[in-house]
Short mmCIF file of C-alpha atoms in Angstrom, two decimals:
data_model
loop_
_atom_site.label_atom_id
_atom_site.label_comp_id
_atom_site.label_asym_id
_atom_site.label_seq_id
_atom_site.Cartn_x
_atom_site.Cartn_y
_atom_site.Cartn_z
CA UNK A 1 1.48 118.76 -33.32
CA UNK A 2 3.45 117.58 -36.24
CA UNK A 3 4.66 114.53 -34.28
CA UNK A 4 1.09 113.71 -33.36
CA UNK A 5 0.01 113.68 -36.97
CA UNK A 6 2.91 111.46 -37.93
CA UNK A 7 1.93 108.97 -35.19
CA UNK A 8 -1.68 108.84 -36.45
CA UNK A 9 -0.47 108.27 -39.99
CA UNK A 10 1.72 105.40 -38.90
CA UNK A 11 -1.18 103.74 -37.04
CA UNK A 12 -3.45 104.03 -40.06
CA UNK A 13 -0.88 102.46 -42.32
CA UNK A 14 -0.38 99.42 -39.98
CA UNK A 15 -3.99 98.84 -39.02
CA UNK A 16 -5.02 96.60 -42.05
CA UNK A 17 -1.86 94.53 -41.76
CA UNK A 18 -2.44 93.91 -38.04
CA UNK A 19 -5.98 92.69 -38.67
CA UNK A 20 -4.72 90.37 -41.37
CA UNK A 21 -2.09 89.06 -39.01
CA UNK A 22 -4.58 88.43 -36.30
CA UNK A 23 -7.37 86.90 -38.41
CA UNK A 24 -5.46 85.92 -41.50
CA UNK A 25 -7.85 88.13 -43.43
CA UNK A 26 -10.06 85.05 -43.88
CA UNK A 27 -11.11 83.02 -40.77
CA UNK A 28 -12.01 83.95 -37.24
CA UNK A 29 -10.20 82.10 -34.47
CA UNK A 30 -11.49 78.52 -33.91
CA UNK A 31 -13.62 77.66 -30.90
CA UNK A 32 -11.41 76.42 -28.07
CA UNK A 33 -13.98 73.73 -27.18
CA UNK A 34 -13.77 72.09 -30.61
CA UNK A 35 -10.32 70.61 -29.96
CA UNK A 36 -7.36 70.49 -32.30
CA UNK A 37 -8.48 71.00 -35.91
CA UNK A 38 -5.09 70.88 -37.55
CA UNK A 39 -3.55 68.02 -39.53
CA UNK A 40 -1.81 65.22 -37.63
CA UNK A 41 1.51 63.94 -38.88
CA UNK A 42 1.61 60.51 -40.58
CA UNK A 43 3.31 58.30 -37.97
CA UNK A 44 2.94 55.06 -39.97
CA UNK A 45 6.10 55.91 -41.92
CA UNK A 46 8.15 55.86 -38.74
CA UNK A 47 7.09 52.37 -37.61
CA UNK A 48 7.04 48.96 -39.28
CA UNK A 49 4.26 46.51 -38.43
CA UNK A 50 5.35 43.12 -37.13
CA UNK A 51 3.41 40.03 -38.12
CA UNK A 52 3.56 37.01 -35.71
CA UNK A 53 5.81 34.31 -37.06
CA UNK A 54 4.18 30.92 -37.41
CA UNK A 55 5.87 28.32 -35.18
CA UNK A 56 7.32 25.26 -36.82
CA UNK A 57 7.52 21.80 -35.24
CA UNK A 58 10.88 20.48 -34.22
CA UNK A 59 10.37 17.56 -36.59
CA UNK A 60 8.88 18.29 -39.95
CA UNK A 61 7.20 14.93 -40.25
CA UNK A 62 6.10 12.37 -37.71
CA UNK A 63 7.39 9.63 -39.96
CA UNK A 64 10.90 11.10 -39.78
CA UNK A 65 10.73 11.22 -35.98
CA UNK A 66 9.94 7.50 -35.77
CA UNK A 67 11.96 6.42 -38.76
CA UNK A 68 14.99 5.47 -36.71
CA UNK A 69 13.04 3.29 -34.31
CA UNK A 70 9.85 2.25 -36.02
CA UNK A 71 7.21 0.54 -33.87
CA UNK A 72 6.30 -2.98 -34.81
CA UNK A 73 2.89 -4.58 -34.38
CA UNK A 74 2.37 -6.84 -31.37
CA UNK A 75 2.98 -10.48 -32.36
CA UNK A 76 -0.19 -11.80 -30.76
CA UNK A 77 -0.03 -14.90 -32.93
CA UNK A 78 3.27 -15.87 -31.30
CA UNK A 79 2.55 -18.35 -28.43
CA UNK A 80 5.75 -17.36 -26.63
CA UNK A 81 4.69 -13.73 -26.54
CA UNK A 82 1.16 -14.53 -25.44
CA UNK A 83 2.22 -16.93 -22.67
CA UNK A 84 5.11 -14.86 -21.31
CA UNK A 85 4.54 -11.19 -22.04
CA UNK A 86 0.77 -10.80 -21.92
CA UNK A 87 0.27 -12.95 -18.82
CA UNK A 88 1.39 -10.38 -16.27
CA UNK A 89 0.03 -12.35 -13.31
CA UNK A 90 0.39 -16.08 -13.65
CA UNK A 91 -0.12 -16.72 -9.93
CA UNK A 92 -3.36 -18.55 -9.28
CA UNK A 93 -5.70 -17.84 -6.40
CA UNK A 94 -4.80 -21.17 -4.85
CA UNK A 95 -1.09 -20.32 -4.79
CA UNK A 96 -1.90 -16.97 -3.21
CA UNK A 97 -3.83 -18.79 -0.48
CA UNK A 98 -0.90 -21.11 0.15
CA UNK A 99 1.50 -18.18 0.37
CA UNK A 100 -0.68 -16.63 3.06
CA UNK A 101 -0.50 -19.84 5.08
CA UNK A 102 3.29 -19.92 5.17
CA UNK A 103 3.67 -17.09 7.75
CA UNK A 104 1.03 -18.80 9.91
CA UNK A 105 3.09 -22.00 9.99
CA UNK A 106 6.28 -20.04 10.61
CA UNK A 107 4.78 -18.41 13.70
CA UNK A 108 3.98 -21.83 15.17
CA UNK A 109 7.50 -22.94 14.34
CA UNK A 110 8.90 -19.93 16.20
CA UNK A 111 6.62 -20.65 19.13
CA UNK A 112 8.05 -24.16 19.45
CA UNK A 113 11.68 -23.12 19.07
CA UNK A 114 11.36 -20.20 21.49
CA UNK A 115 9.43 -22.26 24.09
CA UNK A 116 6.55 -19.83 24.24
CA UNK A 117 3.89 -20.28 26.94
CA UNK A 118 1.11 -22.80 26.36
CA UNK A 119 -1.51 -20.08 25.89
CA UNK A 120 0.45 -18.44 23.06
CA UNK A 121 1.05 -21.78 21.34
CA UNK A 122 -2.62 -22.76 21.59
CA UNK A 123 -3.71 -19.41 20.13
CA UNK A 124 -1.37 -19.76 17.14
CA UNK A 125 -2.56 -23.30 16.41
CA UNK A 126 -6.18 -22.18 16.67
CA UNK A 127 -5.55 -19.51 14.04
CA UNK A 128 -3.94 -22.10 11.76
CA UNK A 129 -6.86 -24.51 12.21
CA UNK A 130 -9.48 -21.92 11.30
CA UNK A 131 -7.61 -20.87 8.17
CA UNK A 132 -7.17 -24.47 7.03
CA UNK A 133 -10.86 -25.14 7.62
CA UNK A 134 -11.68 -22.18 5.40
CA UNK A 135 -9.45 -23.52 2.62
CA UNK A 136 -10.92 -26.98 3.01
CA UNK A 137 -14.42 -25.65 2.39
CA UNK A 138 -13.25 -23.37 -0.42
CA UNK A 139 -11.53 -26.11 -2.45
CA UNK A 140 -13.62 -29.10 -1.36
CA UNK A 141 -15.17 -29.57 -4.83
CA UNK A 142 -12.19 -28.32 -6.84
CA UNK A 143 -9.12 -30.07 -8.29
CA UNK A 144 -6.87 -28.26 -5.78
CA UNK A 145 -8.21 -30.50 -3.01
CA UNK A 146 -6.21 -33.39 -4.46
CA UNK A 147 -2.91 -31.51 -4.59
CA UNK A 148 -0.07 -32.69 -2.36
CA UNK A 149 0.34 -29.20 -0.95
CA UNK A 150 -3.31 -29.08 0.04
CA UNK A 151 -3.20 -32.53 1.68
CA UNK A 152 0.03 -31.72 3.51
CA UNK A 153 -1.55 -28.55 4.89
CA UNK A 154 -4.49 -30.58 6.24
CA UNK A 155 -2.15 -33.08 7.88
CA UNK A 156 0.03 -30.51 9.60
CA UNK A 157 -3.06 -28.66 10.84
CA UNK A 158 -4.48 -31.85 12.39
CA UNK A 159 -1.17 -32.71 14.01
CA UNK A 160 -0.78 -29.21 15.40
CA UNK A 161 -4.29 -29.33 16.84
CA UNK A 162 -3.52 -32.68 18.55
CA UNK A 163 -0.37 -31.33 20.18
CA UNK A 164 -2.19 -28.15 21.18
CA UNK A 165 -4.91 -30.16 22.92
CA UNK A 166 -2.25 -32.26 24.64
CA UNK A 167 -0.45 -29.22 26.02
CA UNK A 168 -3.69 -27.58 27.15
CA UNK A 169 -4.83 -30.75 28.95
CA UNK A 170 -1.42 -31.24 30.55
CA UNK A 171 -1.50 -27.68 31.83
CA UNK A 172 -4.91 -28.35 33.33
CA UNK A 173 -4.64 -31.91 34.68
CA UNK A 174 -1.03 -32.71 35.42
CA UNK A 175 -1.16 -31.31 38.98
CA UNK A 176 -3.71 -34.07 39.77
CA UNK A 177 -2.23 -36.97 37.83
CA UNK A 178 0.67 -39.26 38.53
CA UNK A 179 3.12 -39.73 35.72
CA UNK A 180 2.53 -43.46 35.74
CA UNK A 181 -0.12 -45.11 33.58
CA UNK A 182 -2.46 -42.73 31.72
CA UNK A 183 -0.79 -39.69 33.25
CA UNK A 184 2.39 -40.41 31.30
CA UNK A 185 1.09 -38.66 28.18
CA UNK A 186 1.17 -35.37 30.08
CA UNK A 187 4.80 -35.84 31.05
CA UNK A 188 7.05 -32.94 30.04
CA UNK A 189 9.37 -35.26 28.15
CA UNK A 190 6.51 -36.67 26.12
CA UNK A 191 5.19 -33.19 25.33
CA UNK A 192 8.64 -32.01 24.22
CA UNK A 193 8.95 -35.05 21.99
CA UNK A 194 5.57 -34.35 20.38
CA UNK A 195 6.57 -30.72 19.83
CA UNK A 196 9.76 -31.87 18.09
CA UNK A 197 7.78 -34.13 15.76
CA UNK A 198 5.47 -31.25 14.96
CA UNK A 199 8.39 -28.90 14.33
CA UNK A 200 9.86 -31.24 11.72
CA UNK A 201 6.49 -31.70 10.04
CA UNK A 202 5.92 -27.94 9.87
CA UNK A 203 9.33 -27.37 8.28
CA UNK A 204 8.59 -30.00 5.64
CA UNK A 205 5.14 -28.52 4.99
CA UNK A 206 6.60 -25.04 4.49
CA UNK A 207 8.98 -26.41 1.86
CA UNK A 208 6.08 -28.10 0.03
CA UNK A 209 3.98 -24.92 0.06
CA UNK A 210 6.84 -22.80 -1.25
CA UNK A 211 7.49 -25.19 -4.11
CA UNK A 212 3.83 -25.41 -5.13
CA UNK A 213 2.98 -23.92 -8.51
#
């Protein structure tokens, strides 16, 4: 009985202290749905903010970059500069036309030297004739029509057409003609001689066209 009374006395003595420990004697426990209501630590003291550094150009001033090799104004008043530097294409349209005719003449030259068949030779001469006719109409009323290169091109075209007609006629008529009298012009020797004359004339014409300016 005595022990029981001592136990009750002990409980009474500790009861106010327990309530103060549980509730702090002041506030009830916070609502769990309200979240954390304590004080957060100041983390700004642990970190240092970094500001982006402004980039600097490699060269402080444009004038310093070009100072070693300064650009000079174009000397447009200098005739040498204007006539040589600024004229990037001094080739005239007429010279371009002549240059296009050179391969045409060279193909006829190859045809003669390689003894190509009559049909191939006639076709190459026909192509030459049509091109020369085009140039004749194009420059008929222009100063280029009096140039030596232009006149030489007309001459070689006419000669080539004459030899082409001769070869075509010989191919067609020589089986029916004797080589005496009028038939002599279709003789193989005569045709070869005419081809040789034409070959020399074409070579000379090519030289003239290449030297034209």
